[in-house]
Amino acid sequence: AAPQTEDGVRAHVRRRDEPSQSRPSMSTEDEPSAKKPRGDDPTAPVEAAAPQTEAPTAAAAADAPAQSIAPTEGADAKPAGDEAEDGTARGKKRKIAAFLAYVGKGYQGFQRNPGARTVEDELERAIVAAGGISRDNAGDFTKVQWTRAARTDKGVSAVGQCIALRMVLDPPGVLERINAALPAGFKIFGYKRVTGGFNAKTMCDRRRYEYVIPTCAFDPRRCLPRREVEAEAALAAEAAEQGIEPIKTGETEEEDAKAFVFDEDLRARVNKILGNYCGTHNFHNYTVRVDPNDAAAMRYIISFECGEPFVIDGVEFVRTTVVGQSFMLHQIRKLIGTMICVVRGYLTEEDQIFALKTKESCVTPMAPELGLFLCECIYHAYNTRYAESHEPLALDDYANDVEAFKKSHIYPHMASTEKEESTMEAWVRMLPLKQIRNSYEWARKKDGGRAFMSKADKKEAEKRDYKKRKERDAERRAEREPQPPKEIILEGGLKFTGSGSKPKGGRGAGRGGGK
């Protein structure tokens, strides 16, 4: 029975599990009677509040059957399990930074590019499949605050790339689910919680790259230019016709290749050439589409060194390591290509330094993308600032996984490709040496020796050039302006203004007359 008030009138109390019934709408006709005061009529009903009942005990709550609230009509309601499977569950997102590795073969770079196959597309697809990003947020990196530390070029690999995003970490095991969804040649080593304003690109202090070079690129008897190879073949054919045996340094080509040794002297020469890049320079000649007066052309390289040779699958390589704050498009590949040309004698060290100092354009050779890969992204300032509140971001925590990935994916991929395609040897042979040398000659003529001047001399030369340009511009403007007509006095007092018309009147006037 419903509880009664003090006046003995029953009050209706709605149960918690009873659906609410909406009160019928009141028409305009019923409005006066509805607003009529009750007065002292004892028969009028009294509105009574429902009495407060005691909360059920924990045991009673456990014994009570679970009651579900029916969804409203037209609502697209789904159970929680179905939402998790569809990837639309809105879990709590956390800002994280993850270190990953990948083989760049077959991809048009790391950063997403509409219409191209990129590494970021593969990563996002795997994270969405693992539930780290909801399907509602997929396709828009701004919704998850996605940033990357470096944008590797087409075909370039990495073992220390870093990305940051807001990701759903529940249920546990999201890292294993992401790695299971990634294609072969991809792996995320781990992730760490970071600050809400963390940016993987702007907060990266420096980046470390490796470029692995086959030692045959330094052998003067191999990787000869195509014209020299064709000339040698013609001489050998002519000698064979005359019955003359060609001179051989070894019994076979393999013995000739083994005769070359990348020794310490050659390594020291390579390190000396690479050391010319260290410091702050204008690298506009070592990238593409960058104006020499653009501030972005100034970059700082901390170190550039060459290691000892090592062998992978029968191919001998040397490892060059460069550390810098940031790098432009194709910059490292152009630095390596110029170094190889200097070692082989196609260019001089003076040419190399001239390309760093001049504001004129020079053609610098760009080495293949096969040997380049990103090693590490360093966050020294971030780790120092947030040392007390957050874990440090360092690739050293995954050192064993990084070395294992190099040996299982990066180095074997480079060795097998070099064996099958002879990438470096073909690149050296196809170098446009004539075009490269001509570009340096023209650049020196335009430069006029300013590249190696002191700062004071450069300022004086710039002032002189500015004054000359002003004078030339003034002369050109004066030539374009109309000149006042010159008055010419002819014989007989006839005046001619030089307007191009024939003189009229006076002696000698008329057709065929006059002087």
Coordinates of C-alpha atoms in Angstrom, one line a residue:
A1 CA 0.0 0.0 0.0
A2 CA 1.1 3.6 -0.7
P3 CA 2.2 5.5 2.4
Q4 CA -0.3 8.0 4.0
T5 CA 0.2 11.5 5.1
E6 CA -0.8 13.0 8.4
D7 CA -4.3 13.9 7.0
G8 CA -4.9 10.3 6.0
V9 CA -4.6 11.0 2.2
R10 CA -2.7 8.5 0.2
A11 CA 0.2 9.9 -1.8
H12 CA 1.5 8.1 -4.9
V13 CA 5.2 7.3 -4.7
R14 CA 6.9 6.3 -8.0
R15 CA 9.3 3.4 -7.7
R16 CA 12.8 3.8 -9.0
D17 CA 12.4 1.1 -11.7
E18 CA 9.0 2.4 -12.8
P19 CA 9.0 4.5 -16.0
S20 CA 8.0 8.1 -15.5
Q21 CA 4.6 9.0 -16.9
S22 CA 4.3 12.5 -18.4
R23 CA 1.5 14.7 -17.1
P24 CA -1.1 15.5 -19.8
S25 CA -0.7 18.9 -21.3
M26 CA -3.0 21.6 -20.0
S27 CA -5.2 23.4 -22.5
T28 CA -6.2 27.1 -22.4
E29 CA -9.7 26.2 -21.3
D30 CA -8.5 24.4 -18.2
E31 CA -6.0 27.1 -17.2
P32 CA -8.3 29.1 -15.0
S33 CA -9.5 26.1 -13.1
A34 CA -6.0 24.8 -12.8
K35 CA -4.8 28.0 -11.3
K36 CA -7.8 28.4 -9.0
P37 CA -6.6 28.4 -5.3
R38 CA -7.6 25.5 -3.2
G39 CA -8.8 27.6 -0.3
D40 CA -10.1 25.8 2.8
D41 CA -11.8 23.0 0.9
P42 CA -11.2 19.8 3.0
T43 CA -11.9 17.6 0.1
A44 CA -9.0 19.0 -2.0
P45 CA -6.1 16.6 -2.4
V46 CA -3.0 17.4 -0.6
E47 CA 0.4 17.0 -2.4
A48 CA 2.7 15.1 -0.2
A49 CA 6.4 14.4 -0.6
A50 CA 7.5 10.8 -0.8
P51 CA 9.0 9.7 2.5
Q52 CA 12.7 9.0 2.5
T53 CA 13.4 5.3 2.6
E54 CA 16.6 3.8 3.9
A55 CA 19.3 2.9 1.4
P56 CA 19.5 -0.9 0.7
T57 CA 22.3 -2.8 2.3
A58 CA 25.2 -4.2 0.3
A59 CA 23.9 -7.7 0.7
A60 CA 20.5 -6.7 -0.6
A61 CA 22.0 -4.9 -3.5
A62 CA 24.0 -8.0 -4.4
D63 CA 20.9 -10.2 -4.2
A64 CA 18.8 -7.9 -6.3
P65 CA 18.7 -8.7 -10.0
A66 CA 20.3 -6.3 -12.4
Q67 CA 17.7 -4.1 -14.2
S68 CA 18.5 -2.5 -17.5
I69 CA 17.0 0.8 -18.7
A70 CA 15.3 0.4 -22.0
P71 CA 16.8 2.7 -24.7
T72 CA 14.6 5.5 -26.0
E73 CA 12.8 5.0 -29.2
G74 CA 15.0 5.8 -32.2
A75 CA 18.3 5.8 -30.3
D76 CA 21.2 3.9 -31.8
A77 CA 22.3 2.2 -28.6
K78 CA 25.1 -0.4 -28.5
P79 CA 26.4 -2.6 -25.8
A80 CA 29.8 -1.7 -24.4
G81 CA 31.3 -4.8 -25.8
D82 CA 30.1 -4.0 -29.4
E83 CA 31.5 -0.5 -29.1
A84 CA 34.9 -1.8 -28.1
E85 CA 35.0 -4.2 -31.1
D86 CA 34.0 -1.4 -33.5
G87 CA 36.6 0.9 -32.1
T88 CA 34.1 3.6 -31.2
A89 CA 34.4 3.3 -27.5
R90 CA 35.3 6.7 -26.0
G91 CA 38.0 5.7 -23.5
K92 CA 40.3 8.0 -21.6
K93 CA 43.0 9.4 -23.8
R94 CA 46.5 10.0 -22.5
K95 CA 49.4 12.0 -24.0
I96 CA 52.3 9.6 -24.8
A97 CA 55.5 9.5 -26.8
A98 CA 56.5 6.3 -28.6
F99 CA 59.8 5.1 -30.1
L100 CA 59.5 3.0 -33.2
A101 CA 61.5 1.5 -36.1
Y102 CA 60.6 0.7 -39.7
V103 CA 62.1 -0.2 -43.1
G104 CA 61.3 2.6 -45.5
K105 CA 61.5 0.5 -48.7
G106 CA 58.3 1.0 -50.7
Y107 CA 57.1 4.1 -48.8
Q108 CA 57.0 7.7 -50.1
G109 CA 58.5 9.0 -46.9
F110 CA 57.3 9.1 -43.3
Q111 CA 54.8 12.0 -43.2
R112 CA 51.3 11.5 -44.5
N113 CA 50.8 12.6 -48.1
P114 CA 47.4 12.3 -49.8
G115 CA 47.6 9.9 -52.7
A116 CA 50.9 8.3 -51.6
R117 CA 51.8 5.3 -49.4
T118 CA 53.5 6.6 -46.3
V119 CA 54.7 5.2 -43.0
E120 CA 52.3 7.3 -40.9
D121 CA 49.3 5.8 -42.7
E122 CA 50.5 2.3 -41.6
L123 CA 51.0 3.4 -38.0
E124 CA 47.6 5.1 -37.8
R125 CA 45.9 2.0 -39.3
A126 CA 47.5 -0.3 -36.7
I127 CA 46.7 2.0 -33.7
V128 CA 43.1 2.3 -34.8
A129 CA 42.8 -1.5 -35.1
A130 CA 44.3 -1.9 -31.6
G131 CA 41.8 0.6 -30.1
G132 CA 44.3 3.3 -29.4
I133 CA 42.5 5.8 -31.6
S134 CA 38.7 5.7 -32.1
R135 CA 37.3 5.4 -35.6
D136 CA 35.7 8.8 -35.1
N137 CA 39.1 10.4 -34.7
A138 CA 40.8 8.4 -37.5
G139 CA 42.1 10.4 -40.4
D140 CA 42.5 13.7 -38.5
F141 CA 45.8 14.0 -36.7
T142 CA 44.7 17.3 -35.0
K143 CA 42.1 15.4 -33.0
V144 CA 44.8 13.3 -31.3
Q145 CA 47.6 16.0 -31.3
W146 CA 49.8 13.8 -33.5
T147 CA 53.4 15.0 -34.0
R148 CA 56.5 13.4 -35.4
A149 CA 60.2 14.1 -34.6
A150 CA 61.5 13.8 -38.1
R151 CA 60.2 13.5 -41.7
T152 CA 62.3 10.9 -43.3
D153 CA 62.5 10.9 -47.1
K154 CA 61.3 8.3 -49.6
G155 CA 62.9 4.9 -49.0
V156 CA 64.7 6.0 -45.8
S157 CA 64.5 3.7 -42.7
A158 CA 64.6 4.5 -39.0
V159 CA 65.3 2.7 -35.7
G160 CA 64.8 5.7 -33.4
Q161 CA 61.8 7.7 -34.7
C162 CA 59.6 9.3 -32.1
I163 CA 55.9 10.2 -32.4
A164 CA 53.6 11.8 -29.8
L165 CA 49.8 11.6 -29.6
R166 CA 46.8 11.3 -27.3
M167 CA 46.0 7.6 -27.2
V168 CA 43.6 5.3 -25.4
L169 CA 45.7 2.9 -23.2
D170 CA 42.9 0.7 -21.8
P171 CA 42.4 -2.2 -21.8
P172 CA 46.0 -3.2 -21.1
G173 CA 48.1 -4.7 -23.8
V174 CA 47.7 -1.9 -26.4
L175 CA 51.4 -2.1 -27.4
E176 CA 51.2 -5.8 -28.2
R177 CA 48.0 -5.2 -30.2
I178 CA 49.6 -2.4 -32.2
N179 CA 52.7 -4.5 -33.1
A180 CA 50.5 -7.4 -34.1
A181 CA 48.6 -5.1 -36.5
L182 CA 51.7 -3.6 -38.0
P183 CA 53.2 -5.0 -41.3
A184 CA 56.5 -6.7 -41.4
G185 CA 59.5 -4.4 -41.0
F186 CA 57.7 -2.2 -38.4
K187 CA 58.0 -2.3 -34.6
I188 CA 57.1 0.1 -31.7
F189 CA 59.6 -0.5 -28.9
G190 CA 57.6 1.2 -26.2
Y191 CA 55.9 4.4 -25.0
K192 CA 56.0 6.8 -22.0
R193 CA 53.6 9.3 -20.6
V194 CA 54.5 12.9 -21.4
T195 CA 53.2 16.4 -20.7
G196 CA 50.1 17.7 -22.3
G197 CA 51.9 20.2 -24.4
F198 CA 54.7 17.9 -25.6
N199 CA 55.6 18.2 -29.2
A200 CA 57.8 15.5 -30.7
K201 CA 59.3 17.9 -33.3
T202 CA 59.8 21.2 -31.5
M203 CA 61.1 19.7 -28.3
C204 CA 63.7 17.5 -30.0
D205 CA 67.1 18.9 -29.3
R206 CA 69.1 17.0 -31.8
R207 CA 68.8 14.0 -34.2
R208 CA 71.3 11.3 -35.1
Y209 CA 71.5 9.7 -38.5
E210 CA 73.6 6.9 -39.9
Y211 CA 74.6 6.5 -43.6
V212 CA 76.1 3.1 -44.4
I213 CA 78.4 3.2 -47.5
P214 CA 79.8 0.1 -49.4
T215 CA 83.6 0.4 -49.4
C216 CA 83.6 -0.2 -53.2
A217 CA 82.5 3.4 -53.5
F218 CA 86.0 4.5 -52.4
D219 CA 87.9 2.1 -54.7
P220 CA 89.4 4.1 -57.6
R221 CA 89.4 1.0 -59.8
R222 CA 85.7 0.3 -59.4
C223 CA 82.6 2.4 -59.9
L224 CA 84.2 4.2 -62.8
P225 CA 82.1 6.6 -64.9
R226 CA 80.3 5.2 -67.8
R227 CA 82.4 7.0 -70.4
E228 CA 85.6 5.6 -68.9
V229 CA 84.2 2.1 -68.8
E230 CA 83.1 2.4 -72.5
A231 CA 86.6 3.7 -73.4
E232 CA 88.3 0.9 -71.6
A233 CA 86.0 -1.6 -73.4
A234 CA 86.9 -0.1 -76.8
L235 CA 90.6 -0.3 -76.0
A236 CA 90.3 -3.9 -74.9
A237 CA 88.5 -4.8 -78.1
E238 CA 91.1 -3.0 -80.2
A239 CA 93.9 -4.8 -78.3
A240 CA 92.2 -8.1 -78.9
E241 CA 92.0 -7.5 -82.6
Q242 CA 95.7 -6.8 -82.7
G243 CA 96.5 -9.8 -80.5
I244 CA 97.7 -7.8 -77.5
E245 CA 96.7 -9.1 -74.1
P246 CA 95.3 -6.5 -71.7
I247 CA 97.1 -5.7 -68.5
K248 CA 95.5 -7.2 -65.4
T249 CA 96.2 -6.4 -61.8
G250 CA 94.8 -9.8 -60.7
E251 CA 93.7 -13.0 -62.2
T252 CA 90.0 -12.2 -61.7
E253 CA 87.8 -9.2 -61.0
E254 CA 87.2 -10.6 -57.5
E255 CA 90.9 -10.5 -56.7
D256 CA 91.0 -6.9 -57.9
A257 CA 88.1 -6.0 -55.6
K258 CA 89.8 -7.8 -52.6
A259 CA 93.0 -5.9 -53.3
F260 CA 91.4 -2.6 -52.1
V261 CA 91.5 -2.1 -48.4
F262 CA 89.6 0.6 -46.5
D263 CA 92.5 1.3 -44.1
E264 CA 93.0 3.9 -41.3
D265 CA 94.7 6.4 -43.6
L266 CA 91.6 6.5 -45.9
R267 CA 89.3 6.6 -42.9
A268 CA 91.2 9.6 -41.5
R269 CA 90.9 11.4 -44.9
V270 CA 87.1 10.7 -44.9
N271 CA 86.8 12.1 -41.3
K272 CA 88.7 15.2 -42.3
I273 CA 86.4 15.8 -45.2
L274 CA 83.3 15.2 -43.1
G275 CA 84.7 17.5 -40.4
N276 CA 84.3 20.4 -42.9
Y277 CA 80.6 20.2 -42.4
C278 CA 80.6 20.6 -38.6
G279 CA 79.5 24.0 -37.2
T280 CA 77.0 26.5 -38.4
H281 CA 76.9 26.9 -42.2
N282 CA 74.6 28.0 -45.0
F283 CA 73.5 24.7 -46.5
H284 CA 71.4 26.1 -49.3
N285 CA 73.6 24.2 -51.8
Y286 CA 73.1 20.9 -49.9
T287 CA 69.3 20.9 -50.2
V288 CA 66.6 21.8 -52.7
R289 CA 64.4 24.8 -53.2
V290 CA 65.9 26.9 -50.4
D291 CA 67.0 30.5 -51.0
P292 CA 70.5 31.4 -49.8
N293 CA 69.1 34.4 -47.9
D294 CA 66.5 32.3 -46.1
A295 CA 67.2 31.9 -42.4
A296 CA 66.1 28.2 -42.7
A297 CA 69.3 27.5 -44.7
M298 CA 71.5 28.0 -41.6
R299 CA 71.9 24.7 -39.9
Y300 CA 74.2 23.5 -37.1
I301 CA 76.0 20.1 -37.3
I302 CA 77.5 18.9 -34.0
S303 CA 79.6 15.9 -35.3
F304 CA 80.1 13.9 -38.4
E305 CA 82.4 10.8 -38.2
C306 CA 83.2 7.6 -40.1
G307 CA 83.6 4.3 -38.3
E308 CA 85.5 1.1 -39.0
P309 CA 84.4 -1.2 -41.8
F310 CA 82.2 -4.2 -41.1
V311 CA 80.8 -7.0 -43.3
I312 CA 77.1 -8.0 -43.8
D313 CA 76.3 -11.0 -46.0
G314 CA 79.6 -10.7 -47.8
V315 CA 79.4 -7.0 -48.5
E316 CA 81.8 -4.6 -46.7
F317 CA 80.4 -1.3 -45.4
V318 CA 81.5 1.7 -43.4
R319 CA 79.2 3.6 -41.1
T320 CA 79.1 7.4 -41.0
T321 CA 77.2 9.0 -38.1
V322 CA 76.0 12.6 -38.1
V323 CA 74.5 14.5 -35.2
G324 CA 72.7 17.8 -35.7
Q325 CA 69.9 20.0 -34.5
S326 CA 67.8 19.5 -37.6
F327 CA 68.2 18.6 -41.3
M328 CA 66.6 19.8 -44.5
L329 CA 65.3 17.8 -47.4
H330 CA 68.0 15.6 -49.0
Q331 CA 70.7 17.4 -46.9
I332 CA 72.5 14.3 -45.5
R333 CA 72.4 12.5 -48.9
K334 CA 74.0 15.5 -50.6
L335 CA 76.7 15.8 -47.9
I336 CA 77.6 12.2 -48.3
G337 CA 77.5 12.4 -52.2
T338 CA 79.9 15.4 -52.1
M339 CA 82.3 13.6 -49.7
I340 CA 82.5 10.6 -52.0
C341 CA 83.2 12.8 -55.0
V342 CA 86.0 14.5 -53.1
V343 CA 87.6 11.2 -52.0
R344 CA 87.4 9.9 -55.6
G345 CA 89.0 13.1 -56.9
Y346 CA 86.0 14.4 -58.9
L347 CA 85.9 17.5 -56.6
T348 CA 88.3 19.2 -54.3
E349 CA 88.0 20.1 -50.6
E350 CA 88.1 23.7 -51.8
D351 CA 85.0 23.0 -53.9
Q352 CA 83.3 21.4 -50.9
I353 CA 84.0 24.4 -48.6
F354 CA 83.1 26.9 -51.4
A355 CA 79.6 25.4 -51.7
L356 CA 79.2 26.0 -47.9
K357 CA 80.3 29.7 -48.1
T358 CA 79.0 31.1 -51.3
K359 CA 75.5 32.3 -52.0
E360 CA 75.7 31.2 -55.6
S361 CA 74.1 28.0 -56.7
C362 CA 76.3 24.8 -57.2
V363 CA 75.2 21.4 -58.3
T364 CA 76.0 18.9 -55.4
P365 CA 75.6 15.2 -56.0
M366 CA 72.9 13.4 -53.9
A367 CA 73.8 9.9 -52.7
P368 CA 71.1 7.1 -52.9
E369 CA 68.6 6.8 -50.1
L370 CA 69.4 3.1 -49.4
G371 CA 72.1 3.6 -46.8
L372 CA 70.4 6.3 -44.8
F373 CA 68.4 5.7 -41.6
L374 CA 67.3 7.7 -38.5
C375 CA 69.1 6.4 -35.4
E376 CA 67.9 8.5 -32.5
C377 CA 65.8 11.6 -31.5
I378 CA 67.3 13.2 -28.4
Y379 CA 65.3 15.2 -25.8
H380 CA 67.9 16.5 -23.4
A381 CA 66.2 19.8 -22.5
Y382 CA 62.8 18.1 -22.0
N383 CA 64.3 15.4 -19.7
T384 CA 66.1 18.1 -17.6
R385 CA 63.0 20.3 -17.2
Y386 CA 60.6 17.5 -16.3
A387 CA 62.9 15.2 -14.5
E388 CA 60.9 15.2 -11.3
S389 CA 57.4 14.7 -12.8
H390 CA 57.9 12.5 -15.9
E391 CA 60.1 9.6 -17.0
P392 CA 63.0 10.6 -19.3
L393 CA 62.6 10.0 -23.0
A394 CA 65.7 8.1 -24.2
L395 CA 66.3 5.3 -26.7
D396 CA 68.8 3.7 -24.3
D397 CA 65.9 2.1 -22.5
Y398 CA 65.4 -0.1 -25.7
A399 CA 69.0 -0.5 -26.7
N400 CA 68.8 -4.3 -27.1
D401 CA 65.7 -4.1 -29.2
V402 CA 67.2 -1.4 -31.4
E403 CA 70.4 -3.4 -32.1
A404 CA 68.3 -6.5 -32.8
F405 CA 66.1 -4.6 -35.3
K406 CA 69.2 -3.3 -37.1
K407 CA 70.7 -6.7 -37.4
S408 CA 67.5 -8.4 -38.4
H409 CA 66.0 -5.8 -40.7
I410 CA 68.0 -2.7 -41.6
Y411 CA 71.5 -4.1 -42.4
P412 CA 70.3 -7.2 -44.2
H413 CA 67.9 -5.1 -46.3
M414 CA 70.8 -2.8 -47.4
A415 CA 73.2 -5.7 -48.1
S416 CA 70.7 -7.7 -50.2
T417 CA 69.6 -4.6 -52.2
E418 CA 73.2 -3.6 -52.8
K419 CA 74.0 -7.2 -54.0
E420 CA 71.0 -7.4 -56.3
E421 CA 71.0 -3.8 -57.7
S422 CA 74.5 -2.4 -57.1
T423 CA 72.9 0.8 -56.0
M424 CA 76.0 2.7 -55.0
E425 CA 78.1 1.5 -57.9
A426 CA 75.5 2.5 -60.4
W427 CA 75.1 5.9 -58.8
V428 CA 78.8 6.7 -59.0
R429 CA 79.0 5.6 -62.6
M430 CA 76.1 7.8 -63.7
L431 CA 77.3 11.0 -62.0
P432 CA 77.0 14.0 -64.3
L433 CA 80.6 15.1 -63.7
K434 CA 80.7 17.7 -66.5
Q435 CA 77.6 19.4 -65.3
I436 CA 78.9 19.4 -61.7
R437 CA 82.2 20.9 -62.6
N438 CA 80.7 23.6 -64.9
S439 CA 78.3 24.7 -62.1
Y440 CA 81.3 25.3 -59.8
E441 CA 83.1 27.3 -62.5
W442 CA 80.1 29.5 -63.1
A443 CA 79.5 30.0 -59.4
R444 CA 83.1 31.1 -58.8
K445 CA 82.8 33.7 -61.6
K446 CA 79.5 35.1 -60.2
D447 CA 80.9 35.0 -56.6
G448 CA 83.9 37.1 -57.5
G449 CA 85.9 35.8 -54.5
R450 CA 83.4 36.9 -51.8
A451 CA 83.0 33.4 -50.4
F452 CA 86.4 33.4 -48.7
M453 CA 86.4 37.1 -47.7
S454 CA 86.3 38.3 -44.1
K455 CA 83.0 39.8 -42.8
A456 CA 84.3 43.3 -43.1
D457 CA 85.4 42.8 -46.7
K458 CA 82.1 41.1 -47.6
K459 CA 80.2 44.2 -46.2
E460 CA 82.4 46.5 -48.3
A461 CA 81.9 44.3 -51.4
E462 CA 78.1 44.3 -50.8
K463 CA 78.1 48.1 -50.5
R464 CA 80.0 48.4 -53.8
D465 CA 77.6 46.0 -55.5
Y466 CA 74.6 47.9 -54.2
K467 CA 76.0 51.2 -55.5
K468 CA 76.6 49.7 -58.9
R469 CA 73.1 48.2 -59.1
K470 CA 71.7 51.6 -58.2
E471 CA 73.7 53.3 -61.0
R472 CA 72.6 50.7 -63.5
D473 CA 69.0 51.0 -62.5
A474 CA 69.2 54.8 -62.8
E475 CA 70.7 54.5 -66.3
R476 CA 68.0 52.1 -67.4
R477 CA 65.2 54.4 -66.1
A478 CA 66.8 57.4 -67.9
E479 CA 66.9 55.4 -71.2
R480 CA 63.2 54.6 -70.9
E481 CA 62.2 58.2 -70.2
P482 CA 61.3 60.3 -73.3
Q483 CA 64.0 62.8 -74.3
P484 CA 63.2 66.4 -75.1
P485 CA 63.4 67.2 -78.9
K486 CA 66.6 68.8 -80.0
E487 CA 66.4 72.0 -82.1
I488 CA 68.5 71.9 -85.3
I489 CA 69.1 75.1 -87.4
L490 CA 69.5 74.3 -91.1
E491 CA 70.7 76.6 -93.9
G492 CA 68.4 79.4 -94.8
G493 CA 67.2 79.8 -91.2
L494 CA 65.1 76.7 -91.3
K495 CA 64.6 75.1 -87.9
F496 CA 64.2 71.4 -87.3
T497 CA 63.2 70.0 -84.0
G498 CA 64.3 66.4 -84.7
S499 CA 60.8 65.0 -84.5
G500 CA 61.3 63.0 -87.6
S501 CA 59.2 65.1 -89.9
K502 CA 60.6 66.7 -93.1
P503 CA 61.4 70.4 -92.9
K504 CA 58.8 72.7 -94.6
G505 CA 59.5 76.0 -96.4
G506 CA 62.7 77.8 -97.1
R507 CA 65.3 77.2 -99.7
G508 CA 65.7 73.6 -100.7
A509 CA 62.3 72.7 -99.7
G510 CA 60.3 70.3 -101.7
R511 CA 60.8 66.9 -103.1
G512 CA 64.4 66.0 -103.7
G513 CA 65.7 69.4 -102.6
G514 CA 67.7 70.6 -99.6
K515 CA 70.8 69.3 -98.0

